[in-house]
Short mmCIF file of C-alpha atoms in Angstrom, two decimals:
data_model
loop_
_atom_site.label_atom_id
_atom_site.label_comp_id
_atom_site.label_asym_id
_atom_site.label_seq_id
_atom_site.Cartn_x
_atom_site.Cartn_y
_atom_site.Cartn_z
CA MET H 1 0.72 -1.53 -2.15
CA ILE H 2 3.28 -2.79 -4.75
CA PRO H 3 6.93 -3.09 -3.58
CA PHE H 4 8.10 -0.15 -5.67
CA GLU H 5 5.58 2.22 -4.11
CA ARG H 6 6.44 0.99 -0.58
CA ARG H 7 10.17 1.67 -1.16
CA ARG H 8 9.45 5.05 -2.76
CA GLN H 9 7.55 6.10 0.35
CA MET H 10 10.30 4.77 2.56
CA MET H 11 12.90 6.86 0.75
CA GLN H 12 10.62 9.89 1.04
CA ALA H 13 10.73 9.60 4.82
CA PHE H 14 14.40 10.68 4.68
CA GLU H 15 13.44 14.09 3.20
CA ASN H 16 12.21 15.08 6.65
CA SER H 17 14.69 13.30 8.91
CA GLU H 18 18.24 12.10 8.65
CA ILE H 19 17.46 8.99 10.73
CA VAL H 20 14.11 7.13 10.40
CA THR H 21 13.01 4.53 12.98
CA LEU H 22 11.07 1.34 12.41
CA ASP H 23 8.12 2.89 14.18
CA ASP H 24 8.24 5.84 11.80
CA PHE H 25 8.13 3.57 8.77
CA LYS H 26 5.19 1.63 10.29
CA LYS H 27 3.29 4.89 10.77
CA ARG H 28 3.93 5.93 7.14
CA LEU H 29 3.13 2.52 5.65
CA LYS H 30 -0.12 1.79 7.32
CA GLY H 31 -1.26 -1.81 6.96
CA ILE H 32 2.22 -3.07 5.94
CA SER H 33 3.69 -5.73 8.31
CA GLU H 34 6.91 -5.18 10.24
CA SER H 35 8.50 -8.13 8.60
CA THR H 36 7.81 -6.70 5.11
CA ILE H 37 9.26 -3.31 6.18
CA ARG H 38 12.40 -5.00 7.54
CA ARG H 39 12.77 -6.92 4.32
CA ASP H 40 12.48 -3.75 2.27
CA LEU H 41 15.03 -2.02 4.52
CA LYS H 42 17.50 -4.90 4.00
CA LEU H 43 17.02 -4.67 0.24
CA LEU H 44 17.58 -0.88 0.19
CA ALA H 45 20.69 -1.39 2.34
CA SER H 46 21.98 -3.98 -0.07
CA GLU H 47 21.57 -1.58 -2.93
CA GLY H 48 23.63 1.05 -1.09
CA GLU H 49 20.71 3.48 -0.56
CA ILE H 50 20.62 3.35 3.29
CA VAL H 51 22.57 2.17 6.32
CA LEU H 52 20.75 0.06 8.85
CA LEU H 53 21.21 1.18 12.46
CA HIS H 54 20.67 -0.48 15.85
CA GLY H 55 17.07 -1.02 16.84
CA GLY H 56 15.64 -0.99 13.25
CA ALA H 57 16.49 2.61 12.49
CA ALA H 58 17.93 3.59 9.09
CA LYS H 59 20.01 6.47 7.68
CA LYS H 60 20.23 7.48 4.04
CA MET H 61 23.63 6.83 2.57
CA ALA H 62 25.36 9.90 1.21
CA GLY H 63 26.85 9.86 -2.23
CA SER H 64 25.44 6.55 -3.39
CA TYR H 65 26.46 5.54 -6.85
CA GLU H 66 23.05 5.77 -8.52
CA ALA H 67 20.02 7.18 -6.73
CA SER H 68 17.06 4.81 -6.34
CA PHE H 69 13.79 5.54 -8.14
CA GLY H 70 12.24 6.43 -4.79
CA SER H 71 14.77 9.16 -4.06
CA ARG H 72 14.95 10.52 -7.63
CA SER H 73 11.16 10.76 -7.95
CA ILE H 74 10.91 13.45 -5.24
CA GLN H 75 13.77 15.60 -6.60
CA ASN H 76 13.23 18.64 -8.97
CA ILE H 77 9.49 17.79 -9.17
CA LYS H 78 8.40 21.05 -10.96
CA GLU H 79 11.12 20.76 -13.55
CA LYS H 80 10.41 17.11 -14.23
CA SER H 81 6.67 17.66 -14.53
CA ALA H 82 7.18 20.51 -17.00
CA ILE H 83 9.56 18.33 -19.13
CA ALA H 84 7.20 15.41 -19.03
CA LYS H 85 4.16 17.46 -20.09
CA PHE H 86 6.07 19.09 -22.95
CA ALA H 87 7.44 15.74 -24.15
CA ALA H 88 3.97 14.13 -24.12
CA GLY H 89 2.78 16.97 -26.28
CA LEU H 90 5.11 15.69 -29.06
CA VAL H 91 3.11 12.42 -29.33
CA SER H 92 0.30 12.12 -31.90
CA ASP H 93 -2.48 9.55 -32.15
CA GLY H 94 -1.55 6.46 -34.13
CA GLU H 95 2.09 6.49 -33.10
CA VAL H 96 4.13 3.74 -31.52
CA ILE H 97 6.48 5.16 -28.84
CA TYR H 98 9.08 3.84 -26.45
CA LEU H 99 9.20 4.98 -22.84
CA ASP H 100 12.35 4.35 -20.98
CA ALA H 101 12.81 3.85 -17.20
CA GLY H 102 13.20 6.95 -15.12
CA SER H 103 11.13 9.29 -12.92
CA THR H 104 10.74 12.02 -15.52
CA VAL H 105 9.65 9.59 -18.26
CA LEU H 106 7.14 8.05 -15.93
CA ARG H 107 5.48 11.44 -15.42
CA MET H 108 4.62 11.47 -19.16
CA VAL H 109 2.03 8.73 -18.71
CA LYS H 110 -0.76 10.83 -17.23
CA TYR H 111 -0.64 12.96 -20.41
CA LEU H 112 -0.46 10.01 -22.72
CA ARG H 113 -3.03 7.58 -21.22
CA ASN H 114 -5.95 8.78 -23.23
CA LYS H 115 -4.19 9.00 -26.60
CA ASP H 116 -4.72 6.44 -29.32
CA ILE H 117 -1.10 5.20 -29.19
CA THR H 118 0.97 2.11 -28.52
CA ILE H 119 3.48 2.45 -25.67
CA VAL H 120 6.46 -0.04 -25.56
CA THR H 121 8.31 0.24 -22.27
CA THR H 122 10.96 -1.22 -19.98
CA ASN H 123 9.65 0.83 -17.11
CA ALA H 124 7.87 -1.56 -14.70
CA LEU H 125 6.17 1.23 -12.85
CA ILE H 126 4.12 2.32 -15.86
CA ILE H 127 1.64 -0.51 -15.32
CA GLN H 128 0.16 1.14 -12.24
CA GLU H 129 -0.43 4.37 -14.18
CA LEU H 130 -2.44 2.81 -17.00
CA GLU H 131 -5.57 1.46 -15.39
CA GLY H 132 -8.51 2.36 -17.54
CA ALA H 133 -6.29 4.01 -20.12
CA ARG H 134 -7.03 4.23 -23.90
CA ALA H 135 -3.40 3.76 -24.75
CA LYS H 136 -2.13 0.23 -25.43
CA CYS H 137 0.98 -0.86 -23.57
CA ILE H 138 3.62 -3.48 -24.32
CA LEU H 139 5.96 -4.34 -21.45
CA VAL H 140 9.24 -5.72 -22.63
CA GLY H 141 10.69 -8.61 -20.59
CA GLY H 142 14.08 -8.97 -18.90
CA GLU H 143 15.88 -8.70 -15.62
CA LEU H 144 14.21 -6.29 -13.21
CA LEU H 145 16.49 -3.72 -11.42
CA LEU H 146 14.60 -3.14 -8.20
CA SER H 147 16.21 0.18 -7.34
CA THR H 148 15.12 1.76 -10.65
CA ALA H 149 12.17 -0.42 -11.78
CA SER H 150 13.95 -0.87 -15.04
CA LEU H 151 14.03 -4.08 -17.22
CA VAL H 152 17.48 -4.77 -18.72
CA GLY H 153 19.67 -7.62 -20.06
CA PRO H 154 19.91 -9.97 -23.09
CA MET H 155 16.21 -10.75 -23.10
CA THR H 156 15.35 -7.10 -23.12
CA ASP H 157 17.84 -6.34 -25.83
CA ALA H 158 16.60 -9.28 -27.98
CA GLU H 159 13.03 -8.05 -27.95
CA LEU H 160 13.93 -4.39 -28.58
CA GLN H 161 16.08 -5.36 -31.56
CA ASN H 162 12.91 -6.30 -33.49
CA MET H 163 10.77 -3.29 -32.46
CA TYR H 164 10.62 0.05 -34.28
CA PHE H 165 9.30 3.28 -32.90
CA ASP H 166 8.04 6.63 -34.19
CA LYS H 167 9.45 8.37 -31.13
CA SER H 168 11.48 7.22 -28.08
CA PHE H 169 11.74 9.06 -24.81
CA ILE H 170 14.92 8.18 -22.93
CA GLY H 171 15.80 8.67 -19.21
CA ILE H 172 19.43 9.29 -18.21
CA SER H 173 21.69 9.91 -15.23
CA GLY H 174 23.69 12.76 -16.80
CA PHE H 175 24.89 14.50 -19.97
CA SER H 176 28.19 16.18 -20.77
CA ILE H 177 30.32 17.07 -23.74
CA GLU H 178 32.84 14.30 -22.98
CA ALA H 179 30.54 11.56 -21.64
CA GLY H 180 27.57 12.32 -23.85
CA ILE H 181 24.30 10.79 -22.70
CA ASN H 182 25.38 8.61 -19.87
CA THR H 183 24.33 6.07 -17.25
CA PRO H 184 26.13 4.07 -14.49
CA ASP H 185 24.89 0.75 -15.89
CA SER H 186 26.35 -0.89 -19.10
CA ARG H 187 23.11 -2.74 -19.63
CA GLU H 188 21.13 0.47 -19.62
CA ALA H 189 23.61 2.01 -22.03
CA LYS H 190 23.20 -0.88 -24.53
CA LYS H 191 19.40 -0.72 -24.22
CA LYS H 192 19.34 2.93 -25.08
CA GLN H 193 21.63 2.40 -28.00
CA ILE H 194 19.21 -0.21 -29.50
CA VAL H 195 16.22 2.02 -28.91
CA LYS H 196 17.89 5.02 -30.57
CA LYS H 197 18.86 2.95 -33.65
CA ASN H 198 15.26 1.75 -34.05
CA SER H 199 13.56 5.14 -33.49
CA LYS H 200 12.64 7.71 -36.11
CA GLU H 201 13.08 10.46 -33.48
CA SER H 202 14.76 10.15 -30.07
CA TYR H 203 14.32 12.52 -27.12
CA VAL H 204 16.20 12.57 -23.88
CA LEU H 205 14.38 13.86 -20.80
CA ALA H 206 16.82 15.51 -18.41
CA ASP H 207 16.35 18.43 -16.00
CA SER H 208 19.17 20.93 -15.72
CA SER H 209 20.63 19.26 -12.57
CA LYS H 210 21.97 16.50 -14.94
CA SER H 211 23.87 18.96 -17.13
CA GLY H 212 27.63 18.38 -16.86
CA LYS H 213 27.15 15.12 -14.93
CA SER H 214 29.23 12.15 -16.04
CA THR H 215 28.66 8.54 -14.92
CA LEU H 216 30.38 5.31 -15.99
CA CYS H 217 28.96 4.49 -19.36
CA LYS H 218 28.40 6.65 -22.41
CA ALA H 219 25.13 5.46 -24.07
CA LEU H 220 24.78 8.03 -26.84
CA GLU H 221 26.50 11.08 -28.32
CA LEU H 222 24.81 14.40 -27.70
CA LYS H 223 24.38 14.96 -31.43
CA ASP H 224 22.32 11.75 -31.76
CA VAL H 225 19.36 12.93 -29.73
CA THR H 226 17.28 15.95 -28.76
CA ILE H 227 17.45 16.79 -25.13
CA ILE H 228 14.32 18.21 -23.42
CA CYS H 229 15.27 20.39 -20.47
CA GLU H 230 13.52 23.12 -18.47
CA LYS H 231 16.31 25.76 -19.06
CA GLU H 232 19.40 26.37 -21.10
CA THR H 233 22.79 25.31 -19.78
CA PRO H 234 26.26 25.89 -21.35
CA ILE H 235 26.41 22.27 -22.50
CA LEU H 236 23.06 22.49 -24.18
CA LEU H 237 24.09 25.66 -25.98
CA GLU H 238 27.26 23.99 -27.16
CA ALA H 239 25.49 20.75 -28.20
CA GLY H 240 22.71 22.61 -30.04
CA ASN H 241 20.10 19.79 -30.11
CA TYR H 242 17.65 20.74 -27.38
CA MET H 243 14.16 21.89 -26.64
CA LEU H 244 13.02 23.93 -23.62
CA ALA H 245 9.97 23.07 -21.48
CA GLU H 246 8.72 26.01 -19.45
CA LYS H 247 7.94 25.41 -15.76
#
């Protein structure tokens, strides 16, 4: 089991219990050593996702700055699946597309894997979804953010500067009139700006829970992209550039 999947399953454990013990994690992660579980718990604690308690137990931290991939991937599943399926339907054979990091974007892969396309991505988790796929995949290099499985930084930006896409599909933390398409990380914001500039068409995948949410960095203006959402919100109606995916 790859580290991202382990940590995703560990974060899922908090959906059923506020406090999870070391024994609970061992039962959930069969075949994974206690030392590995402890190491993953320390990493999640360092990223502000959990608080370590006495005796190996852990508690999910409330109000963390940016939810980890593991916790985000199990939120609003029906909405994200509908958005991902709709977005994948916009892709035609022969195209070169960019797939961003993010749990909704990742869900597109199962609908894209058998298309005759080239996928360029900074989402490290996509690799595990492409075994036996027809689609070609280019993974861009860079610094790996363990909490989101996203590749960022100067190396990432340099590679993306020289790549051009028919369509790009971008993941975000929130969108609002004032903060536009936003993310807590300035490196993510810069990456999205480069991708938008080098794309013929750019789509943002965002379920309605992200409407009106503002985080630290504005990446793009609302007018610069088409937002794919599962239902209308006041902000979408004001912005005008959106498409609806039915659940």
